[in-house]
Short mmCIF file of C-alpha atoms in Angstrom, two decimals:
data_model
loop_
_atom_site.label_atom_id
_atom_site.label_comp_id
_atom_site.label_asym_id
_atom_site.label_seq_id
_atom_site.Cartn_x
_atom_site.Cartn_y
_atom_site.Cartn_z
CA MET A 946 64.25 147.00 20.35
CA ILE A 947 60.55 146.90 20.57
CA SER A 948 58.23 148.52 22.67
CA ARG A 949 56.28 146.85 25.57
CA GLU A 950 52.93 147.36 23.43
CA GLN A 951 54.58 145.86 20.41
CA TYR A 952 55.55 143.10 22.16
CA GLN A 953 52.08 142.48 23.86
CA GLN A 954 49.94 143.20 20.13
CA ALA A 955 52.82 140.38 18.61
CA CYS A 956 52.10 137.74 21.54
CA THR A 957 48.34 138.43 20.86
CA ARG A 958 48.39 137.95 17.41
CA ALA A 959 50.68 134.83 17.81
CA LEU A 960 47.59 133.16 20.19
CA GLU A 961 45.12 134.00 17.37
CA TYR A 962 47.23 131.92 14.84
CA PHE A 963 48.07 128.96 17.07
CA ALA A 964 44.02 129.12 18.20
CA LYS A 965 43.59 129.10 14.40
CA ALA A 966 45.34 125.75 13.45
CA GLY A 967 43.24 124.11 16.29
CA ILE A 968 47.22 123.99 18.59
CA ALA A 969 45.86 124.27 21.88
CA ILE A 970 48.19 125.88 24.16
CA THR A 971 48.02 125.92 27.91
CA PRO A 972 47.20 129.54 30.19
CA GLU A 973 50.71 129.52 31.65
CA GLU A 974 52.60 129.06 28.22
CA ARG A 975 50.99 131.81 27.04
CA GLN A 976 52.68 134.12 29.13
CA HIS A 977 55.52 132.93 27.66
CA ILE A 978 55.28 133.78 24.08
CA GLU A 979 58.71 135.43 22.73
CA VAL A 980 58.89 137.46 20.55
CA ALA A 981 62.52 137.87 18.18
CA ASP A 982 63.33 141.55 16.22
CA PHE A 983 66.54 140.33 15.98
CA GLY A 984 68.03 144.15 17.10
CA LEU A 985 66.01 145.90 13.97
CA GLY A 986 62.76 147.49 15.46
CA ARG A 987 60.72 146.60 12.69
CA LEU A 988 59.30 143.77 13.78
CA GLU A 989 56.41 143.53 10.37
CA GLN A 990 59.34 142.95 8.30
CA VAL A 991 62.21 140.90 10.67
CA GLY A 992 61.17 139.36 13.08
CA LEU A 993 59.99 135.79 14.93
CA GLU A 994 57.37 135.06 17.71
CA LEU A 995 58.36 131.86 19.34
CA LEU A 996 56.49 128.83 21.86
CA VAL A 997 58.70 127.19 23.09
CA TYR A 998 57.49 123.41 23.99
CA VAL A 999 60.70 121.66 25.71
CA ASN A 1000 64.65 122.29 25.50
CA THR A 1001 66.43 119.66 27.24
CA GLU A 1002 70.14 119.08 26.98
CA ARG A 1003 69.31 116.33 24.24
CA VAL A 1004 66.19 117.98 22.85
CA CYS A 1005 63.93 121.19 21.98
CA ALA A 1006 60.93 121.44 20.36
CA LYS A 1007 59.52 124.53 19.40
CA GLU A 1008 56.36 126.49 16.99
CA LEU A 1009 57.67 129.47 14.93
CA VAL A 1010 55.09 132.31 14.05
CA LEU A 1011 55.50 134.24 11.27
CA PHE A 1012 53.46 136.62 10.06
CA PRO A 1013 53.02 138.30 6.66
CA TRP A 1014 56.32 138.26 4.74
CA GLN A 1015 57.90 138.43 8.20
CA LEU A 1016 61.65 137.04 7.90
CA CYS A 1017 63.98 135.70 9.26
CA PRO A 1018 67.47 136.68 9.49
CA GLU A 1019 70.03 134.48 8.57
CA HIS A 1020 72.27 132.60 10.64
CA ARG A 1021 73.34 129.33 11.27
CA HIS A 1022 73.77 126.69 14.16
CA PRO A 1023 78.00 126.22 15.17
CA PRO A 1024 79.77 123.58 17.54
CA VAL A 1025 79.12 124.19 20.90
CA ALA A 1026 80.65 123.23 23.83
CA GLY A 1027 82.90 120.18 21.95
CA GLU A 1028 78.66 119.30 20.46
CA PRO A 1029 78.20 119.22 16.82
CA GLY A 1030 75.62 122.24 16.12
CA LYS A 1031 72.25 122.42 16.77
CA GLU A 1032 70.02 120.19 13.63
CA GLU A 1033 67.30 121.17 13.11
CA THR A 1034 63.72 119.92 11.02
CA PHE A 1035 61.54 122.58 10.13
CA ARG A 1036 57.80 120.91 9.75
CA CYS A 1037 55.36 123.65 8.34
CA ARG A 1038 52.07 123.11 9.59
CA MET A 1039 49.97 126.43 8.21
CA GLY A 1040 50.19 128.59 5.62
CA ALA A 1041 53.17 128.84 3.60
CA VAL A 1042 56.94 129.32 4.66
CA TYR A 1043 59.63 130.11 2.09
CA LEU A 1044 63.47 128.34 3.29
CA TYR A 1045 66.23 129.61 1.68
CA VAL A 1046 69.47 127.44 2.24
CA PRO A 1047 72.80 126.31 0.39
CA GLY A 1048 72.33 124.89 -3.28
CA VAL A 1049 71.89 125.76 -6.70
CA SER A 1050 70.20 129.61 -6.33
CA VAL A 1051 66.16 129.59 -7.38
CA SER A 1052 66.06 132.61 -10.72
CA ASN A 1053 63.08 134.15 -9.18
CA PRO A 1054 62.70 133.85 -5.34
CA ALA A 1055 59.23 133.47 -3.64
CA ALA A 1056 60.82 135.62 -1.06
CA ARG A 1057 60.60 139.61 -0.92
CA VAL A 1058 63.06 140.74 0.96
CA PRO A 1059 63.86 144.55 1.43
CA ALA A 1060 67.62 145.41 0.11
CA ASP A 1061 68.85 146.22 3.51
CA ILE A 1062 68.12 142.95 4.28
CA ALA A 1063 69.14 141.12 1.11
CA ARG A 1064 72.59 142.18 1.21
CA TYR A 1065 73.29 139.85 3.85
CA LEU A 1066 71.12 136.84 2.76
CA THR A 1067 74.29 134.61 1.13
CA VAL A 1068 72.13 131.33 0.34
CA TRP A 1069 69.28 131.28 -2.15
CA HIS A 1070 68.51 127.69 -2.64
CA GLU A 1071 65.14 127.77 -2.05
CA VAL A 1072 62.68 125.11 -0.42
CA VAL A 1073 59.02 125.90 -0.60
CA LEU A 1074 57.58 123.97 2.56
CA GLN A 1075 53.57 124.23 2.15
CA PRO A 1076 51.15 122.13 5.70
CA GLY A 1077 52.47 118.93 6.65
CA GLN A 1078 56.15 119.24 4.66
CA GLN A 1079 58.84 119.68 6.25
CA TYR A 1080 62.86 120.27 5.64
CA THR A 1081 66.05 118.73 8.31
CA LEU A 1082 68.75 120.81 8.58
CA LEU A 1083 72.16 120.03 9.01
CA PRO A 1084 74.56 121.62 12.19
CA ASP A 1085 75.91 125.05 11.17
CA THR A 1086 74.32 125.27 8.02
CA ALA A 1087 73.16 128.76 6.63
CA HIS A 1088 69.71 129.64 6.50
CA TRP A 1089 66.98 132.08 5.84
CA PHE A 1090 62.96 131.88 5.71
CA GLN A 1091 60.20 133.83 5.20
CA ALA A 1092 56.86 133.56 5.27
CA GLY A 1093 54.14 133.72 2.45
CA PRO A 1094 51.21 136.26 2.22
CA GLU A 1095 49.09 134.18 4.60
CA GLY A 1096 52.21 133.64 7.19
CA ALA A 1097 53.35 130.33 8.97
CA ILE A 1098 53.02 128.19 11.72
CA VAL A 1099 56.43 126.41 11.26
CA SER A 1100 57.00 123.04 14.89
CA GLU A 1101 60.50 122.68 15.09
CA PHE A 1102 61.74 119.74 16.41
CA SER A 1103 66.00 119.93 16.64
CA THR A 1104 68.48 119.31 19.44
CA LYS A 1105 69.28 121.69 22.48
CA SER A 1106 68.37 125.26 21.21
CA ARG A 1107 71.05 128.08 22.54
CA ASP A 1108 69.92 130.73 20.96
CA GLU A 1109 72.46 132.98 22.11
CA SER A 1110 75.13 131.16 20.01
CA ASP A 1111 73.42 131.25 16.75
CA ILE A 1112 75.63 132.93 14.10
CA PHE A 1113 73.85 135.83 11.86
CA THR A 1114 75.29 137.08 8.78
CA ASP A 1115 73.49 140.56 8.97
CA PRO A 1116 76.16 142.64 11.70
CA ARG A 1117 73.42 144.07 12.68
CA ILE A 1118 71.30 141.43 13.94
CA GLU A 1119 71.29 141.15 18.06
CA ARG A 1120 69.71 137.87 18.69
CA ILE A 1121 68.04 138.57 22.21
CA THR A 1122 65.15 140.77 22.07
CA ARG A 1123 65.10 144.33 23.83
CA ILE A 1124 61.53 145.66 25.04
CA SER A 1125 61.76 149.30 25.75
CA ASP A 1126 59.07 150.66 28.64
CA ILE A 1127 59.01 153.44 27.61
CA MET B 1085 49.48 89.56 14.42
CA ILE B 1086 46.46 91.54 12.75
CA SER B 1087 45.07 91.30 9.30
CA ARG B 1088 45.59 93.43 5.97
CA GLU B 1089 42.15 95.03 6.50
CA GLN B 1090 42.69 95.58 10.69
CA TYR B 1091 45.67 97.64 9.28
CA GLN B 1092 44.02 99.49 7.01
CA GLN B 1093 41.20 99.93 9.49
CA ALA B 1094 43.31 101.24 11.73
CA CYS B 1095 44.79 103.40 9.23
CA THR B 1096 42.48 105.55 8.00
CA ARG B 1097 41.41 105.76 10.86
CA ALA B 1098 44.00 107.31 12.34
CA LEU B 1099 43.81 109.47 9.43
CA GLU B 1100 40.93 110.88 10.35
CA TYR B 1101 42.32 111.46 13.72
CA PHE B 1102 45.02 114.02 12.18
CA ALA B 1103 41.59 115.53 9.98
CA LYS B 1104 39.50 116.52 12.88
CA ALA B 1105 43.03 117.63 14.53
CA GLY B 1106 43.91 119.88 11.23
CA ILE B 1107 47.01 118.45 11.39
CA ALA B 1108 48.10 118.06 8.06
CA ILE B 1109 50.15 115.40 6.92
CA THR B 1110 51.04 114.24 3.25
CA PRO B 1111 49.79 112.25 0.55
CA GLU B 1112 53.30 109.94 1.16
CA GLU B 1113 53.42 110.28 5.00
CA ARG B 1114 49.37 109.02 4.22
CA GLN B 1115 51.71 105.75 3.22
CA HIS B 1116 53.30 105.61 6.02
CA ILE B 1117 51.24 105.21 9.38
CA GLU B 1118 52.62 102.35 11.99
CA VAL B 1119 49.83 99.98 13.10
CA ALA B 1120 51.37 98.38 16.75
CA ASP B 1121 49.37 95.92 18.28
CA PHE B 1122 52.66 94.90 20.33
CA GLY B 1123 51.90 91.19 19.04
CA LEU B 1124 48.57 91.10 21.14
CA GLY B 1125 46.85 90.75 18.82
CA ARG B 1126 43.87 93.02 19.99
CA LEU B 1127 44.99 96.61 18.82
CA GLU B 1128 41.71 97.83 19.72
CA GLN B 1129 42.52 97.64 23.96
CA VAL B 1130 46.40 97.15 23.56
CA GLY B 1131 47.96 99.11 20.43
CA LEU B 1132 49.55 102.46 18.36
CA GLU B 1133 48.97 104.31 15.85
CA LEU B 1134 52.76 106.24 14.60
CA LEU B 1135 53.60 108.53 12.50
CA VAL B 1136 57.11 109.29 12.49
CA TYR B 1137 57.77 112.79 10.83
CA VAL B 1138 61.53 112.66 11.55
CA ASN B 1139 63.93 109.65 13.01
CA THR B 1140 67.76 110.97 13.05
CA GLU B 1141 71.20 110.02 14.81
CA ARG B 1142 69.94 112.60 17.26
CA VAL B 1143 66.68 114.06 17.09
CA CYS B 1144 62.86 112.41 16.94
CA ALA B 1145 59.17 113.66 16.45
CA LYS B 1146 56.40 111.33 15.81
CA GLU B 1147 52.60 111.77 16.39
CA LEU B 1148 51.05 109.16 18.07
CA VAL B 1149 47.27 108.61 17.88
CA LEU B 1150 45.45 105.85 20.24
CA PHE B 1151 41.79 105.41 19.68
CA PRO B 1152 39.41 105.78 22.66
CA TRP B 1153 41.04 103.42 26.11
CA GLN B 1154 43.33 102.20 23.59
CA LEU B 1155 46.29 101.65 25.67
CA CYS B 1156 50.39 101.64 25.03
CA PRO B 1157 52.17 98.86 27.29
CA GLU B 1158 54.33 99.51 29.95
CA HIS B 1159 58.19 100.12 28.54
CA ARG B 1160 61.20 101.84 29.41
CA HIS B 1161 64.01 102.74 27.34
CA PRO B 1162 67.25 101.60 28.24
CA PRO B 1163 70.72 102.94 27.23
CA VAL B 1164 72.39 102.15 23.97
CA ALA B 1165 75.20 102.06 21.92
CA GLY B 1166 77.31 103.92 24.69
CA GLU B 1167 74.01 106.97 25.29
CA PRO B 1168 71.50 107.21 27.38
CA GLY B 1169 68.05 105.66 26.27
CA LYS B 1170 65.67 107.94 25.03
CA GLU B 1171 64.09 111.04 26.07
CA GLU B 1172 60.66 111.55 25.64
CA THR B 1173 58.24 114.39 25.93
CA PHE B 1174 54.57 113.89 25.35
CA ARG B 1175 52.52 116.48 24.71
CA CYS B 1176 48.42 115.64 24.05
CA ARG B 1177 47.16 117.92 21.35
CA MET B 1178 43.42 116.29 21.59
CA GLY B 1179 41.30 114.24 23.35
CA ALA B 1180 42.66 113.13 26.63
CA VAL B 1181 45.73 110.63 27.42
CA TYR B 1182 46.39 109.00 31.18
CA LEU B 1183 50.28 108.41 31.06
CA TYR B 1184 51.74 106.21 34.23
CA VAL B 1185 55.42 106.47 35.16
CA PRO B 1186 56.85 105.72 38.99
CA GLY B 1187 56.29 107.97 41.79
CA VAL B 1188 53.27 107.88 44.13
CA SER B 1189 50.14 105.28 43.49
CA VAL B 1190 47.22 106.98 42.41
CA SER B 1191 44.16 105.28 44.36
CA ASN B 1192 41.12 105.35 41.60
CA PRO B 1193 43.32 105.31 38.84
CA ALA B 1194 41.16 106.66 34.97
CA ALA B 1195 43.20 104.62 33.02
CA ARG B 1196 40.63 100.79 32.37
CA VAL B 1197 42.56 98.66 32.11
CA PRO B 1198 42.39 94.02 31.36
CA ALA B 1199 43.51 92.26 34.30
CA ASP B 1200 45.63 90.12 31.42
CA ILE B 1201 47.69 93.50 31.02
CA ALA B 1202 47.22 94.90 34.73
CA ARG B 1203 49.36 92.56 35.64
CA TYR B 1204 52.32 93.71 34.22
CA LEU B 1205 52.22 97.29 35.01
CA THR B 1206 54.28 98.65 37.67
CA VAL B 1207 54.37 102.04 37.95
CA TRP B 1208 50.89 104.10 39.04
CA HIS B 1209 51.86 107.41 39.54
CA GLU B 1210 48.99 109.13 37.06
CA VAL B 1211 49.66 112.37 35.29
CA VAL B 1212 46.36 112.89 33.56
CA LEU B 1213 47.43 114.77 29.88
CA GLN B 1214 44.60 117.38 28.19
CA PRO B 1215 44.97 119.25 24.93
CA GLY B 1216 48.39 121.82 25.69
CA GLN B 1217 50.01 119.80 28.56
CA GLN B 1218 53.19 117.91 28.57
CA TYR B 1219 55.36 115.68 30.27
CA THR B 1220 59.00 114.53 29.59
CA LEU B 1221 60.68 111.41 30.57
CA LEU B 1222 64.04 110.52 31.42
CA PRO B 1223 65.87 107.83 30.11
CA ASP B 1224 65.50 104.07 31.36
CA THR B 1225 61.61 105.35 33.18
CA ALA B 1226 59.14 102.93 32.90
CA HIS B 1227 56.33 104.36 31.46
CA TRP B 1228 52.61 102.75 29.45
CA PHE B 1229 50.11 105.21 28.88
CA GLN B 1230 46.29 105.88 27.77
CA ALA B 1231 43.58 107.28 25.95
CA GLY B 1232 40.90 108.09 27.56
CA PRO B 1233 37.13 107.89 25.87
CA GLU B 1234 37.81 110.24 22.97
CA GLY B 1235 41.17 108.74 21.67
CA ALA B 1236 43.83 111.31 22.15
CA ILE B 1237 46.94 112.41 19.91
CA VAL B 1238 49.85 112.85 21.54
CA SER B 1239 52.94 114.57 20.29
CA GLU B 1240 56.47 112.91 20.88
CA PHE B 1241 60.02 115.16 20.78
CA SER B 1242 62.50 112.37 21.99
CA THR B 1243 66.19 111.57 21.08
CA LYS B 1244 66.57 108.77 18.76
CA SER B 1245 64.03 105.91 18.35
CA ARG B 1246 65.09 102.90 18.86
CA ASP B 1247 61.94 101.30 18.89
CA GLU B 1248 63.45 97.65 18.89
CA SER B 1249 65.57 98.38 22.11
CA ASP B 1250 62.80 99.53 24.24
CA ILE B 1251 62.07 96.87 27.52
CA PHE B 1252 58.56 95.98 27.85
CA THR B 1253 57.48 94.93 31.34
CA ASP B 1254 54.99 92.00 29.74
CA PRO B 1255 56.66 88.97 28.20
CA ARG B 1256 54.17 88.40 25.83
CA ILE B 1257 55.17 91.52 24.12
CA GLU B 1258 56.47 92.08 20.21
CA ARG B 1259 57.41 95.79 19.93
CA ILE B 1260 57.62 94.71 15.96
CA THR B 1261 53.87 94.10 14.22
CA ARG B 1262 53.08 91.40 11.66
CA ILE B 1263 50.92 91.76 9.61
CA SER B 1264 49.15 88.02 8.13
CA ASP B 1265 47.88 88.90 4.94
CA ILE B 1266 45.47 85.59 4.75
#
């Protein structure tokens, strides 16, 4: 859970990232930034800011903002409603992002992970994405990622997004953010 | 048909657009800019520069560059291989683009169209896209577009791209560019 104030601050900060990258968004879109704390209530460490451009039955495109060292925890996109899981391409626009997928584990990861989070990370094959670099994830593939010291903006091009169907490795995680007005 | 020199000049100019918009692309991608003259050999008037980021069986994302007043002629994306036609979202990143789709015709279009091209334009419902604005086209919908006086960059998020299957209204058009080395 995050407070309304934390939510607003994260939105404002995400908008600053878009401005810095020269990514134009409409006044209406400014009101629809999504902030995900994954239910852990420590947004600076574990979290993601999202702007969904389009999400139809067939196609989804969004921008992801990660603040410095902010981490999106390990998850996968399983088959849903008789379709293969979500396929997604991450394209780094600004900053750097460390993406981890199945494969040979890196011996000295660039990511910096709190111990209680690392406990639930099972894939350690490292893909470093600098601006202009991208990686395509096939459906149902475990992955997690973290921004480097400057934060990052990542464009995601994918099939339909069904965030509520994502399967996270860490059982503590709730994908849908709750905002407290207290 | 365009000459190798025209092709190279258009690539260089498209790269300048990306640089101006702060869109990072890799050295390899710089070698894979596509230039389409639609077979008419008058690239400044009728043409498009493209960078395809990803085009899998399910998802496609690309950047389109249009030079000032450059026009992409009317076409539609029919059903192919038992699937509905291509669905695409155009999102303006820089400049302005005038998009025309089925609907009530505009009385005073922003587009400036040579007479022989206008002859094959059947849809005149105008959608003006400024940076940050977007429009989603359903499959098999006739559409054409033209950049305004500053040119434009447009992101396209779509299902699989099968350019060779596109149906153009103007029978003179060849979608696949031929480059002359003479």
